[in-house]
Each structure stands twice: as C-alpha cells, then as structure tokens.
C-alpha cells in the first residue's frame, strides 16, 4: 500500500520536473515563432516524452530532461529558432527508441528529418568504430560533412555535447577523460571556428576540469580569492572613462570579466610565472549601442577617449573592426597602462559585434543583411566543401589538413592589383599561387613578394603583396609538397603528381601485362589486385610506376604464384601475421612481487601485463587510466598531455583504472626543488628532512647551480600522493627553498 503511494509521488515529482523544464524552454525562445511552430514544438516535446519514457540518464533523472535541456541551450545560448528546437527535442529519438526517421518526416517534414538524420549519424558509439584506424578522425570528418548539409546539425550537436559535459560527473572516470579529450580535440576548435567564443571557453574549462583537476581547482580557488580586489581595481579603472563617455553622449555599457581558467593556465605555462604575477586576469569591455553606420567611427572615438586617460601600448592594438577575423569576430582591442602601472586589456565593440562575438555563426545570420562585409562564413563553408570533396586522402591526413587550414588564424595578403586574399597563418607564396587558380599554381616559376624575389616556400605575412610569374613548361614535383601549408594546394599538387605517375606507369602496366601472359594468367582486375596485395601496394598506379622504374622484378615475384584456369594463386602463405589489434596478455602471477593495488576495469591488475607510462610516472593515489597500446597496457595519469592526445584519437582503447585505497608498495616520484644558492647548508637540510625527518629513501639526487640559483632533483620512494604532498609541504618550509614541484 505505502509502496504504491511512494511510487506515485515519485512519478508525479518527475512529471513536474519535466513540465517545468519544458516551460523553461518555451520561455527562453526569443526568436519569432508562428502558430505552426508552436504546435510542432509541442508535438516534438510530447513525442520525446513518450519515446524516452522508460529511459534514464546516468544521473538517475528521466532521460527526456536531456533533449529538453539541449533544446534550451540551442535557443537560449546559441540563439537558434523553432526548427532547431524541434530537432534538438528529437535528437536522440531515432537512435534510442522505436520511432523511425520516416515517422519524423511524416510528422515534421523534410528539413527536420534531414537534421535529425544528421544528428543520429553523428552519434558514434566508440565500440562500432573500433575497427577503423583512427575513429576520432573519422568522426571528425563526419561532423564536418554535416556542416555542409545544414549547419544546424553541428550547432545542435555542440549543444548536446555541452549538456553532456556539464553533467559529466555522473560518468565513470575513464569515460570522463575520453569525452573530455574528444571535446578539446574536436568541439572546442570547431566552436572557435564558428565564432562561438562563449561555448569554446566553456568547453575548454570543462575539459580541463577533468584532465587537470588539481590545476583547475587551484586556479579557480585563486581567482575566487582575488575577486574583491579585482572588482575594486576594475571600478577604479573604469571611473574616469565613464565620465568622458557620458560627456561625449555615447550610449555604452561596460563589463570587467575575469578570463577563463583555461586561458589563465595557458598564460602560466607559456610565460612561466606564478599566478600572483599575472596582471591581465581580466579584460574590460566597452560596448556601445549605436547604429551599424556609426559603429566604426564611434569605436575609434572610444579608443581615443581611453588613450587620453591611459597610456596605450601600441604593439598591442588589434583592429578587427576594419577587417574582421575570418571567423566573423569584430572588435577593437588595446592594452593600456592602468592605475598602479598594471596592464589592462580593453575591448571596444558595438552591441551587434558583441552578439556576434558571443554567439558567432548563429548571430551572424541575424545581421547578414545589415553587414557590408563579405560573408565570412560562406567563404569558409566553401573551403570546407572543397576539402571534403577531395576525399582521396585518408582520415588522418584530412584531419591534419583541416587543423592547419580551417582552425588557424589567418594572414591577409594582396594581389598586384590590390585584391585581398585570406590564407591560413603559415601560408606560403606557392599557396598564394594555388589560391589564385590551380593553373597559376601548376606553372608558377618565379614569385615576388613586395617586389623582391623569394623562394616558393616563403611564408607570407600580413600586408604582403605577391606577384606570380608563370611558365607553361613548369610542372609540380614531389618537393613542392614541402613548400605549401594549405590543403587546397597540397591536394592539387598530389593529384598532378598522380597524373604524372599514371603517365609514367603506363610502361610498367604494359610490362606486367606481358609477364602475366607468359605464365598464362589473365590480365584482369582480380589478378592484378592479388598481385598488388601480395606486395602490399594500395594503389595500382604506384605498382605500375615502380615496375616502370624497375624497382620491382615481376618475373621473380610471379614465382610466388601458380596459375589455375587463368587465375593467380599465391603459393606461400605467411604464417607470422601479427594480430591487427592489441590483445590483453596475462602473465603468471609471481608471488614474490608485491601487489600493486591497481585495478583495471574493476579487476586486480596483478595478473595483467601492464606498465607505468614513462611520460607521466603515476603513483598510487593519482587519477589514472589504462591505455591499451600495441606494446600492452600502459597506465597514465589523467592529466598526462600525451595521454589526452591518445585518448582523443583512440578513445576505444581506454580502460578504467583505479587504486585500492591502501597500498603497501612504494613508488618513485621525482621532485624539483629550486632556491637561492646561499651556500649555507640548504642541501643538507633537504636531505636530512627527507631521510631522518620523514624516514624516506632517496633513490637519486642531482643538483646544479647557475647564477646563484640552485636546482635540485630528488627521486624518492613514496607510498602515495598523500605522502608525497606531505613531503612537498615540509620541504617548502625549509628556509632557502623557494619552490618544490613534482616533475611531470
Ligand atoms: Mn544527446
């Protein structure tokens, strides 16, 4: 009796939760919706509730809360309209339930079905992709091909990923690492490229929270601790500016936000200074509310007001108002010397520019008509299409090309007539030639940059003027591949080379045909393929080419075959074929080796053949995961940069690993201690503290002194991270010790 009562109230409670989430979604729709939209949104919601009614998320919540929240992110945080809301509500319906794509097409029409189909295809389960060499690269290609179908597929997918990242805590740790790695590998650069800065920043921070838990916690704690002081400073900085802005009758608002944890961490790493010494932890933003026709002049007027009050640093002026970034970003940035001599970055922009900066691509359409600048996204999407169309390269090549060409910053260069061309940063003179026309590229002989003759691989800089001389007898060679950075140029060179090889290979093909005839084998596709496979050639063109260059001797090689009825048959079958995929090997349990306390996939790891990765030296207590490499299982720390890369590319090889809470075994860890070399017994104090004070074994000890600073490396046997933490703490207390860090 009472049980039924409890069950009913729980169901009711969940129902309330769902309706509340739905109402919240409806409230957040800011775009215009007509009656038909409203009916369809309601219908999509009801279909999702019904379809997912038995499913639950890892958090235990009803599953349908996920699509509702994804829909809310689409509209509230990206600014998409009714169609996207409907598709987001339905995004997991086809994948997980009995509703078919046809049902959706009938009820909601062609476009919704198209987008939902794209989203379903993107839902890659890692197990399915285990048989491709790099599932990550394949996935990436998939994500990008949907871009050209309907950009909303990718935008909804990103909202989906964002919600999953926000609720990642419910997942087991090894899956968290995998998802976080994939996010920083694919989704943050994509968000960046689509101008979704806010989302990109959140992706980076959420990923870092998983892969670098301790550093993340440390930086955000420090940000919190300095908040009051920072706000006071921002107020002091803005005050004199506000007076001037008001006097000039410029409608404005200001914000002073701290930078993201991830970007601060990057600063700490590249500048190699402690947190306390980073001054530009925040940027001040001045947003003016003026019509598009006045934006540019008002922005410069504001710049002038700021630099009347504070001294600017000229090298730090960045004008993306006159020429927007290729991802659509428009803003005027300057760094000035604020009160107390601190450097402060100021970003000046209009409300429209701010909207584009936050929501990128999605906001872009809203202003499309108002903007005079060329449509940056159209140009970019054309680029994406071009690279996708050239499907001849394998996925890894594709990925690398994509990363350099479409995610990088760009340089602006000019033709002799003054037409502007945009190339990715690192683009060369030869890339420029190919960007004009493939024929110009093929026949480029001499290239002048700013009237000076340069080598073809010369890297172009902003503002360069490039002049190409062509000659019909010129043709591309293998070495040209090293002189270009763009995928377009590389593809053109590759296909030209292929043509060339094909021509030269003709002789080889004829030779092979003759040899086949001699042994009475038919010169047909199936036989050629058997022969090519035996020699491990992927392309027949390459095979013919090498025969014509006499690198292969077909007569000798054909002795490995017999011929039956014109068919080629291999005589010797090689037995030493290696297994394609790495396999878990077990070793006999050796009782003399102490147990490590490590568990892999929930099982004690002692009878598995594993080793600790030498890139990050994990010790018990570290957050770790296991990676199934071709050389067996390797244990990495969750924050090992190396492993993150592996996890992103080969996520399906990741296994869960964790430690038993108590371990009796010792592990090696290396500490780096630095300080001022006073020559008075610091070293003795350190070693004393470790061996007598803490009773630990020192395994190795190195010290170097340079210009009055010593650096000491000590390798120790410790039980776990807790003990290691204790060591670090006690060493820091010794006078003369400045810094103690664990070697990564
Ligand atoms: Mn989903």
XYZ file of C-alpha atoms and ligand atoms in Angstrom:
745
model
C 0.000 0.000 0.000
C 2.568 2.539 1.146
C 4.934 1.417 -1.582
C 2.464 2.319 -4.334
C 1.942 5.650 -2.715
C 5.663 6.415 -2.738
C 5.973 5.290 -6.345
C 3.142 7.538 -7.400
C 4.600 10.562 -5.748
C 7.946 9.915 -7.378
C 6.334 9.672 -10.791
C 4.418 12.828 -10.105
C 7.533 14.576 -8.967
C 9.350 13.601 -12.160
C 6.416 14.707 -14.249
C 6.527 18.078 -12.539
C 10.254 18.269 -13.212
C 9.712 17.568 -16.899
C 6.894 20.093 -17.324
C 8.936 22.697 -15.512
C 11.908 22.109 -17.813
C 9.631 22.366 -20.834
C 8.063 25.626 -19.662
C 11.515 26.984 -19.028
C 12.426 26.048 -22.608
C 9.375 27.816 -24.044
C 10.194 30.947 -22.059
C 13.728 31.056 -23.436
C 12.704 31.090 -27.101
C 13.490 34.633 -28.210
C 13.042 34.256 -31.960
C 9.690 34.738 -33.670
C 7.508 31.637 -33.678
C 4.244 31.323 -35.538
C 1.319 29.117 -34.644
C 2.601 26.193 -36.673
C 5.991 26.356 -34.919
C 4.278 26.299 -31.545
C 2.181 23.274 -32.474
C 5.268 21.443 -33.779
C 7.378 22.236 -30.713
C 4.612 20.867 -28.512
C 4.303 17.764 -30.698
C 8.082 17.176 -30.662
C 8.099 17.534 -26.892
C 5.259 15.050 -26.488
C 6.887 12.589 -28.865
C 10.195 12.835 -26.955
C 8.488 12.348 -23.582
C 6.671 9.287 -24.866
C 9.659 7.795 -26.704
C 12.113 8.168 -23.800
C 9.645 7.379 -21.051
C 11.445 4.285 -19.775
C 14.982 5.639 -20.168
C 17.094 7.260 -17.510
C 20.292 9.242 -17.576
C 23.403 8.182 -15.655
C 22.376 10.733 -13.035
C 19.149 8.796 -12.466
C 16.960 11.562 -13.899
C 14.317 10.866 -16.550
C 16.135 10.825 -19.904
C 13.850 13.336 -21.616
C 15.277 16.132 -19.465
C 18.391 15.856 -21.639
C 16.787 16.662 -25.037
C 14.731 19.413 -23.392
C 17.876 20.991 -21.976
C 19.726 20.627 -25.299
C 16.838 22.449 -26.967
C 17.054 25.168 -24.340
C 20.800 25.615 -24.936
C 20.117 25.851 -28.692
C 17.727 28.708 -28.297
C 18.885 30.488 -25.123
C 22.655 30.185 -25.543
C 23.115 29.919 -29.313
C 20.026 31.846 -30.377
C 18.641 29.275 -32.803
C 14.980 29.225 -33.805
C 11.990 26.881 -33.769
C 13.327 24.288 -36.251
C 16.443 23.748 -34.165
C 14.351 23.462 -31.001
C 12.209 20.760 -32.624
C 15.269 18.869 -33.900
C 17.027 19.108 -30.529
C 13.976 17.675 -28.786
C 14.026 14.771 -31.237
C 17.796 14.304 -31.475
C 18.032 11.017 -29.576
C 14.636 9.633 -30.516
C 15.619 7.696 -33.654
C 18.833 6.374 -32.132
C 17.399 5.082 -28.882
C 13.725 4.294 -29.466
C 11.375 2.664 -31.931
C 10.428 5.938 -33.632
C 11.739 5.909 -37.201
C 13.082 8.652 -39.392
C 10.094 8.211 -41.660
C 7.722 8.861 -38.769
C 9.542 12.115 -38.150
C 9.480 13.060 -41.808
C 5.746 12.496 -41.978
C 5.009 14.480 -38.877
C 7.552 17.305 -39.052
C 8.617 17.496 -42.670
C 11.734 17.028 -44.788
C 14.066 19.580 -43.156
C 13.572 18.331 -39.590
C 14.079 14.738 -40.754
C 17.277 15.764 -42.564
C 18.739 17.409 -39.484
C 17.687 14.618 -37.118
C 19.226 12.117 -39.511
C 22.500 14.074 -39.444
C 22.443 14.097 -35.654
C 21.742 10.369 -35.474
C 24.669 9.604 -37.761
C 26.936 11.709 -35.604
C 26.108 9.651 -32.576
C 29.121 7.423 -32.776
C 29.391 4.676 -30.277
C 33.057 4.017 -29.682
C 32.581 0.240 -29.944
C 31.358 0.467 -33.535
C 34.357 2.423 -34.589
C 36.942 0.140 -33.002
C 37.800 -1.364 -36.365
C 38.845 1.860 -38.055
C 42.370 3.019 -37.518
C 41.518 6.381 -36.051
C 37.843 6.585 -35.182
C 38.350 10.113 -33.917
C 39.490 11.364 -37.286
C 36.634 9.530 -38.981
C 34.173 11.086 -36.583
C 35.623 14.443 -37.252
C 35.092 14.015 -40.951
C 31.502 13.011 -40.254
C 30.918 16.087 -38.127
C 32.237 18.296 -40.878
C 30.254 16.717 -43.668
C 27.085 17.554 -41.789
C 28.196 21.196 -41.799
C 27.562 21.387 -45.492
C 24.151 19.699 -45.230
C 22.742 22.084 -42.660
C 24.932 23.965 -40.217
C 22.333 23.491 -37.534
C 23.301 19.807 -37.264
C 26.685 20.781 -35.872
C 25.296 23.570 -33.716
C 22.753 21.202 -32.116
C 25.454 18.571 -31.716
C 27.547 21.122 -29.849
C 24.632 21.973 -27.565
C 24.263 18.211 -26.971
C 27.950 17.923 -26.116
C 27.800 20.972 -23.875
C 24.993 19.495 -21.799
C 26.802 16.164 -21.588
C 29.965 17.950 -20.459
C 28.052 19.939 -17.861
C 26.666 16.718 -16.409
C 29.789 14.600 -16.877
C 30.198 13.966 -13.151
C 27.825 11.009 -13.303
C 30.048 9.092 -15.726
C 32.811 6.680 -14.653
C 36.212 8.476 -14.562
C 37.794 6.786 -17.593
C 34.824 7.780 -19.745
C 35.093 11.310 -18.423
C 38.682 11.509 -19.641
C 37.723 10.150 -23.037
C 34.810 12.528 -23.519
C 36.818 15.484 -22.242
C 39.688 14.684 -24.606
C 37.333 14.397 -27.547
C 35.737 17.702 -26.609
C 39.006 19.587 -26.513
C 40.130 17.869 -29.705
C 37.083 18.402 -31.895
C 34.424 20.548 -30.326
C 36.362 23.467 -28.872
C 38.271 24.233 -32.095
C 35.046 23.891 -34.048
C 33.229 26.222 -31.669
C 36.112 28.636 -32.049
C 35.966 28.456 -35.824
C 32.228 29.038 -35.823
C 32.778 32.067 -33.616
C 31.007 30.563 -30.595
C 33.537 32.013 -28.153
C 31.443 31.568 -25.072
C 30.877 27.909 -25.819
C 34.501 27.352 -26.772
C 35.611 28.808 -23.436
C 33.193 26.622 -21.521
C 34.324 23.514 -23.436
C 37.938 24.269 -22.563
C 37.231 24.865 -18.906
C 35.020 21.782 -18.529
C 37.621 19.582 -20.258
C 40.418 20.969 -18.142
C 38.380 20.298 -15.009
C 38.582 16.595 -15.904
C 42.043 16.239 -17.379
C 43.771 18.644 -14.990
C 41.634 18.531 -11.929
C 44.191 19.857 -9.444
C 45.432 22.788 -11.520
C 41.869 23.728 -12.356
C 40.838 23.727 -8.702
C 43.939 25.681 -7.753
C 43.418 28.438 -10.327
C 39.695 28.845 -9.738
C 40.270 28.986 -5.998
C 42.850 31.733 -6.512
C 40.521 33.611 -8.854
C 37.833 33.470 -6.203
C 40.209 34.700 -3.524
C 41.292 37.728 -5.563
C 37.790 38.613 -6.770
C 37.140 41.508 -4.392
C 40.433 43.198 -5.054
C 39.980 42.721 -8.804
C 36.495 44.248 -8.837
C 37.757 47.227 -6.873
C 40.527 47.718 -9.404
C 38.181 47.457 -12.398
C 35.928 50.056 -10.822
C 38.847 52.391 -10.280
C 39.963 51.841 -13.866
C 36.578 52.493 -15.462
C 35.564 55.542 -13.414
C 37.467 58.267 -15.313
C 36.446 56.671 -18.641
C 32.757 56.726 -17.773
C 32.890 60.438 -17.112
C 34.319 61.083 -20.567
C 31.919 58.701 -22.328
C 28.941 60.413 -20.725
C 30.217 63.844 -21.674
C 30.550 62.669 -25.265
C 26.955 61.350 -25.192
C 27.947 57.852 -26.234
C 25.421 55.203 -25.132
C 27.534 52.435 -23.622
C 27.811 49.680 -21.051
C 30.931 48.186 -19.533
C 31.884 44.757 -18.252
C 35.010 43.577 -16.479
C 35.114 39.823 -16.559
C 37.926 37.518 -15.472
C 39.433 35.403 -18.221
C 38.721 31.692 -18.276
C 40.627 29.264 -16.061
C 41.942 27.557 -19.181
C 43.320 30.739 -20.707
C 44.956 31.727 -17.424
C 46.528 28.284 -17.227
C 47.896 28.770 -20.748
C 49.431 32.058 -19.649
C 51.013 30.418 -16.617
C 52.521 27.775 -18.863
C 53.803 29.997 -21.665
C 55.038 32.858 -19.503
C 56.334 30.555 -16.762
C 55.368 32.948 -13.979
C 53.270 32.322 -10.860
C 49.593 33.254 -10.689
C 50.296 36.267 -8.474
C 52.362 37.859 -11.227
C 49.745 37.656 -13.957
C 48.078 41.018 -14.154
C 45.775 40.646 -17.118
C 43.459 38.206 -15.401
C 40.533 40.136 -16.747
C 39.544 42.246 -19.740
C 37.477 45.396 -19.612
C 34.865 45.607 -22.323
C 33.161 48.777 -23.513
C 30.070 48.043 -25.587
C 28.447 50.927 -27.432
C 24.845 50.946 -28.581
C 24.945 52.693 -31.952
C 23.523 52.041 -35.442
C 25.757 49.988 -37.816
C 26.627 53.035 -39.920
C 28.299 54.697 -36.927
C 29.943 51.638 -35.340
C 33.404 52.106 -36.727
C 33.801 55.795 -36.035
C 32.356 55.528 -32.527
C 34.659 52.604 -31.672
C 37.664 54.706 -32.661
C 36.285 57.647 -30.721
C 36.100 55.442 -27.629
C 39.665 54.312 -28.321
C 40.702 57.935 -28.393
C 38.931 58.633 -25.082
C 40.658 55.686 -23.405
C 44.102 56.616 -24.647
C 43.603 60.212 -23.486
C 43.258 58.849 -19.969
C 45.690 55.898 -20.058
C 48.910 55.326 -21.952
C 48.411 52.709 -24.723
C 50.934 50.026 -25.701
C 50.964 50.442 -29.492
C 52.068 46.871 -30.332
C 49.012 45.503 -28.585
C 46.470 47.363 -30.735
C 44.315 44.950 -32.717
C 41.827 46.261 -35.235
C 39.247 43.655 -36.161
C 36.690 46.366 -36.793
C 38.145 47.386 -40.134
C 38.961 43.808 -41.190
C 37.052 41.176 -39.166
C 38.699 37.847 -38.339
C 37.849 35.060 -40.761
C 35.502 33.538 -38.195
C 33.472 36.753 -38.144
C 34.887 38.240 -34.943
C 34.774 42.043 -34.878
C 36.287 44.098 -32.076
C 38.891 46.750 -31.350
C 41.440 45.642 -28.730
C 44.012 47.753 -26.978
C 46.191 47.304 -23.921
C 46.851 50.321 -21.745
C 48.798 51.075 -18.587
C 46.188 51.367 -15.826
C 46.467 52.554 -12.210
C 49.492 51.146 -10.295
C 51.207 50.536 -13.635
C 49.204 47.391 -14.371
C 48.485 46.413 -17.971
C 44.788 46.283 -18.792
C 43.261 44.920 -21.987
C 40.265 46.916 -23.234
C 37.895 45.557 -25.871
C 35.766 48.086 -27.717
C 32.776 46.940 -29.778
C 29.147 47.585 -30.644
C 26.193 45.578 -29.320
C 25.968 43.846 -32.685
C 29.663 42.924 -32.619
C 29.279 41.674 -29.061
C 26.388 39.472 -30.092
C 28.457 38.024 -32.933
C 31.432 37.545 -30.632
C 29.363 35.558 -28.156
C 27.160 33.566 -30.486
C 29.190 33.662 -33.698
C 27.695 31.839 -36.592
C 24.183 31.804 -35.212
C 24.123 35.550 -34.610
C 25.740 36.178 -37.943
C 22.591 35.358 -39.902
C 20.616 37.865 -37.911
C 22.827 40.692 -39.154
C 23.560 39.270 -42.559
C 21.584 41.912 -44.426
C 22.863 44.819 -42.380
C 26.535 43.974 -42.843
C 28.575 45.314 -45.710
C 31.496 42.964 -45.138
C 31.740 39.837 -47.305
C 30.065 36.822 -45.807
C 32.965 35.206 -43.983
C 31.115 32.006 -43.191
C 30.068 31.393 -46.764
C 33.691 31.589 -47.828
C 34.705 29.275 -45.029
C 31.962 26.741 -45.766
C 33.084 26.706 -49.387
C 36.540 25.852 -48.125
C 35.128 23.048 -46.010
C 33.275 21.688 -49.016
C 36.367 21.829 -51.148
C 38.407 19.835 -48.663
C 35.607 17.324 -48.134
C 35.147 16.838 -51.871
C 38.727 15.787 -52.177
C 38.079 12.528 -50.394
C 41.153 10.783 -51.759
C 43.240 11.372 -48.660
C 42.943 9.211 -45.602
C 41.275 10.435 -42.453
C 44.437 11.314 -40.542
C 45.794 13.431 -43.409
C 42.421 15.020 -43.691
C 42.379 15.857 -40.021
C 45.834 17.407 -40.095
C 44.985 19.451 -43.144
C 41.832 20.586 -41.535
C 43.500 21.600 -38.324
C 46.098 23.741 -40.088
C 43.807 25.195 -42.711
C 40.498 25.832 -41.147
C 41.180 26.370 -37.483
C 44.234 28.554 -37.684
C 44.453 32.280 -37.580
C 44.912 33.865 -40.969
C 47.052 36.354 -42.863
C 45.788 38.948 -45.292
C 47.798 39.340 -48.474
C 47.283 41.203 -51.728
C 47.487 40.666 -55.465
C 49.429 43.243 -57.549
C 46.064 44.858 -58.311
C 45.328 45.213 -54.608
C 42.717 42.453 -54.251
C 42.821 40.909 -50.797
C 43.312 37.164 -50.274
C 42.994 35.350 -46.981
C 45.417 32.500 -46.288
C 45.840 30.466 -43.110
C 48.763 31.558 -40.949
C 51.896 29.865 -42.256
C 50.643 30.038 -45.850
C 53.434 30.322 -48.412
C 53.984 32.130 -51.698
C 53.140 28.902 -53.510
C 49.907 28.558 -51.517
C 49.031 32.016 -52.726
C 49.603 30.943 -56.345
C 47.240 27.994 -55.905
C 44.661 30.193 -54.178
C 44.512 32.352 -57.333
C 43.960 29.423 -59.697
C 45.257 25.883 -59.907
C 46.861 26.659 -63.276
C 48.744 29.569 -61.761
C 49.963 27.161 -59.100
C 51.000 24.395 -61.506
C 53.057 26.720 -63.664
C 54.450 29.104 -61.038
C 58.131 29.761 -61.733
C 59.134 32.975 -60.012
C 57.412 34.655 -57.105
C 57.984 38.191 -55.907
C 56.848 39.407 -52.519
C 56.856 43.177 -52.139
C 58.922 43.354 -55.329
C 61.618 41.016 -54.048
C 62.201 37.573 -55.498
C 61.525 34.872 -52.881
C 61.683 31.057 -52.782
C 58.336 29.376 -53.436
C 58.095 28.181 -49.832
C 58.414 31.727 -48.463
C 55.951 32.235 -45.582
C 53.684 35.231 -46.138
C 52.976 37.972 -43.622
C 50.035 40.332 -43.223
C 50.033 43.025 -45.900
C 52.426 41.264 -48.294
C 51.864 41.965 -51.964
C 52.532 38.906 -54.103
C 53.326 38.708 -57.792
C 53.493 35.360 -59.616
C 55.236 34.653 -62.925
C 54.115 31.519 -64.740
C 55.636 29.382 -67.453
C 53.702 26.683 -69.306
C 56.609 24.232 -69.226
C 56.792 24.323 -65.424
C 55.193 21.419 -63.544
C 54.812 20.390 -59.901
C 57.207 17.933 -58.269
C 57.232 15.936 -55.051
C 59.341 18.603 -53.315
C 56.554 21.150 -53.741
C 54.550 19.364 -51.072
C 57.022 20.692 -48.503
C 56.536 24.257 -49.703
C 52.805 24.562 -49.080
C 50.637 24.717 -45.983
C 47.116 24.772 -47.384
C 45.119 21.649 -48.080
C 43.970 23.055 -51.381
C 47.491 23.457 -52.753
C 48.586 20.103 -51.348
C 45.657 18.320 -52.984
C 46.300 19.958 -56.324
C 49.977 19.011 -56.211
C 49.146 15.461 -55.170
C 46.673 14.970 -57.986
C 49.092 16.483 -60.503
C 51.764 14.064 -59.269
C 49.322 11.212 -59.552
C 48.599 12.124 -63.174
C 52.306 12.224 -63.830
C 52.848 8.821 -62.191
C 49.942 7.416 -64.169
C 51.556 8.505 -67.404
C 54.943 7.079 -66.466
C 53.346 3.952 -65.028
C 51.869 3.079 -68.410
C 55.126 1.345 -69.354
C 55.044 -0.642 -66.111
C 51.484 -1.677 -66.787
C 52.414 -2.981 -70.221
C 55.391 -4.870 -68.738
C 53.156 -6.536 -66.169
C 50.615 -7.466 -68.825
C 53.361 -9.230 -70.809
C 54.629 -11.109 -67.755
C 51.111 -12.242 -66.892
C 50.677 -13.541 -70.444
C 53.942 -15.501 -70.170
C 52.586 -17.545 -67.269
C 49.101 -17.709 -68.832
C 47.454 -15.568 -66.169
C 44.606 -13.307 -67.270
C 45.431 -9.625 -67.039
C 42.239 -8.768 -65.165
C 41.430 -6.586 -62.160
C 41.094 -9.506 -59.728
C 44.523 -10.937 -60.625
C 46.233 -7.549 -60.503
C 44.692 -6.943 -57.097
C 46.011 -10.289 -55.792
C 49.467 -9.380 -57.026
C 49.301 -5.829 -55.619
C 48.045 -7.076 -52.267
C 50.874 -9.599 -52.063
C 53.330 -6.709 -52.455
C 51.279 -4.543 -50.074
C 50.554 -1.875 -52.672
C 47.408 0.099 -52.032
C 47.252 1.718 -55.438
C 47.807 0.106 -58.823
C 49.224 3.375 -60.084
C 52.085 3.080 -57.579
C 52.626 -0.549 -58.534
C 52.895 0.232 -62.248
C 55.100 3.194 -61.521
C 57.593 1.135 -59.510
C 57.657 -1.552 -62.212
C 58.396 1.030 -64.882
C 61.157 2.455 -62.683
C 62.457 -1.134 -62.367
C 62.154 -1.107 -58.615
C 60.288 -4.410 -58.861
C 61.030 -7.501 -60.878
C 57.682 -9.026 -61.885
C 59.236 -12.221 -63.330
C 60.852 -13.093 -59.993
C 57.836 -12.046 -57.959
C 55.387 -14.065 -60.043
C 57.245 -17.225 -58.985
C 55.278 -16.979 -55.742
C 52.110 -17.835 -57.656
C 50.546 -20.715 -59.533
C 48.029 -20.253 -62.314
C 44.798 -22.231 -62.493
C 42.456 -21.508 -65.363
C 43.953 -18.062 -65.847
C 43.625 -17.307 -62.128
C 46.567 -16.245 -59.999
C 47.066 -18.196 -56.771
C 49.555 -17.481 -54.017
C 51.777 -20.447 -53.118
C 53.341 -19.434 -49.861
C 51.137 -18.197 -47.108
C 52.994 -16.293 -44.491
C 52.177 -17.585 -41.028
C 53.756 -14.848 -38.977
C 50.916 -12.434 -39.436
C 50.653 -10.145 -36.450
C 47.300 -9.665 -34.812
C 45.667 -6.471 -36.048
C 44.514 -5.259 -32.713
C 46.479 -5.279 -29.472
C 45.409 -8.081 -27.159
C 45.440 -8.261 -23.420
C 48.204 -10.627 -22.384
C 48.285 -12.130 -18.955
C 51.388 -13.132 -17.090
C 51.745 -15.848 -14.462
C 51.196 -14.444 -11.011
C 54.542 -14.036 -9.332
C 54.044 -14.150 -5.605
C 57.404 -12.586 -4.869
C 56.299 -9.329 -6.484
C 54.310 -7.201 -4.062
C 50.761 -6.407 -5.146
C 50.436 -3.018 -6.728
C 46.914 -2.260 -5.550
C 45.973 -1.249 -9.062
C 42.659 -2.305 -10.551
C 41.924 -2.300 -14.275
C 38.317 -2.440 -15.360
C 37.449 -3.329 -11.797
C 39.768 -6.375 -11.707
C 43.040 -6.549 -9.784
C 45.744 -5.742 -12.305
C 48.405 -8.019 -10.882
C 47.857 -10.775 -13.376
C 47.772 -8.375 -16.303
C 50.840 -7.354 -18.193
C 50.941 -3.641 -17.631
C 53.499 -0.921 -17.062
C 53.566 2.672 -15.925
C 53.886 5.272 -18.632
C 57.276 6.910 -18.592
C 55.847 10.224 -19.745
C 53.965 10.943 -16.522
C 55.121 8.404 -13.858
C 51.898 7.798 -11.976
C 52.000 6.891 -8.289
C 49.216 5.362 -6.192
C 46.536 7.922 -5.470
C 46.935 9.724 -8.795
C 43.877 9.831 -11.011
C 44.835 7.308 -13.705
C 43.513 5.338 -16.615
C 44.811 2.409 -18.636
C 45.616 2.675 -22.308
C 45.820 -0.437 -24.439
C 48.813 0.318 -26.650
C 50.375 -2.012 -29.188
C 53.029 -2.751 -26.531
C 50.499 -3.734 -23.909
C 48.732 -1.851 -21.171
C 50.145 1.462 -20.091
C 48.999 3.344 -17.031
C 48.857 7.120 -17.488
C 47.918 9.942 -15.176
C 44.608 11.505 -16.182
C 46.333 14.827 -16.740
C 49.171 13.481 -18.871
C 49.136 15.660 -22.016
C 50.426 12.787 -24.079
C 47.639 10.510 -22.978
C 44.957 13.091 -23.615
C 46.034 13.150 -27.195
C 45.887 9.349 -27.377
C 42.540 9.285 -25.676
C 41.134 11.718 -28.177
C 42.324 9.707 -31.133
C 41.908 6.176 -29.818
C 39.289 6.563 -27.129
C 38.095 2.999 -27.519
C 41.416 1.707 -26.184
C 40.946 3.377 -22.831
C 40.212 1.209 -19.843
C 39.250 2.230 -16.372
C 41.986 2.074 -13.774
C 41.903 2.869 -10.101
C 43.834 2.248 -6.937
C 42.928 0.346 -3.858
C 42.699 2.851 -1.073
C 45.562 1.381 0.932
C 48.776 0.269 -0.636
C 51.870 -1.099 0.983
C 54.051 -0.649 -2.064
C 56.473 2.151 -2.766
C 56.604 4.179 -5.937
C 59.136 6.507 -7.415
C 58.435 10.203 -7.767
C 60.820 12.971 -8.684
C 60.767 16.386 -7.073
C 62.404 19.504 -8.420
C 63.497 21.953 -5.751
C 64.772 25.415 -6.551
C 66.001 28.309 -4.471
C 68.709 30.878 -3.998
C 72.093 29.251 -3.540
C 73.337 30.798 -0.329
C 75.940 28.138 0.126
C 74.815 27.506 3.687
C 73.569 24.021 4.182
C 70.258 24.056 2.302
C 71.109 20.774 0.639
C 71.922 19.179 3.951
C 68.659 20.449 5.388
C 66.708 18.955 2.489
C 68.301 15.523 2.639
C 68.043 15.492 6.431
C 64.393 16.336 6.310
C 63.685 13.539 3.839
C 65.676 10.712 5.333
C 65.632 11.467 9.059
C 62.587 13.689 9.356
C 60.259 11.712 7.111
C 62.093 8.397 7.051
C 62.051 8.050 3.273
C 64.534 6.550 0.857
C 66.278 8.845 -1.575
C 66.878 6.963 -4.796
C 68.762 9.612 -6.683
C 69.928 13.118 -6.109
C 71.172 15.719 -8.576
C 71.989 19.334 -8.110
C 73.010 22.112 -10.434
C 73.727 25.724 -9.635
C 73.578 28.574 -12.078
C 73.994 32.297 -11.448
C 73.198 31.959 -7.787
C 70.112 29.749 -8.256
C 70.268 26.062 -7.483
C 68.035 23.381 -8.959
C 67.894 20.049 -7.241
C 66.256 16.871 -8.486
C 65.432 14.217 -5.947
C 63.921 10.878 -6.755
C 62.059 9.339 -3.819
C 60.212 6.221 -2.787
C 56.758 7.192 -1.606
C 53.626 5.259 -0.756
C 51.019 7.511 -2.338
C 50.121 11.068 -3.320
C 49.121 11.942 0.212
C 52.597 11.145 1.451
C 54.151 12.949 -1.488
C 52.065 16.008 -0.632
C 53.411 15.886 2.891
C 56.988 15.779 1.594
C 56.410 18.800 -0.643
C 54.857 20.737 2.198
C 57.632 20.051 4.655
C 60.359 20.842 2.108
C 58.746 24.179 1.316
C 59.144 25.105 4.998
C 62.909 24.861 4.855
C 64.448 28.320 4.565
C 66.367 28.701 1.338
C 63.858 26.548 -0.532
C 61.820 28.605 -2.943
C 59.806 26.141 -4.985
C 59.084 22.435 -4.841
C 57.354 20.839 -7.802
C 56.729 17.322 -8.924
C 58.391 16.510 -12.212
C 55.811 15.784 -14.924
Mn 22.116 13.611 -26.744
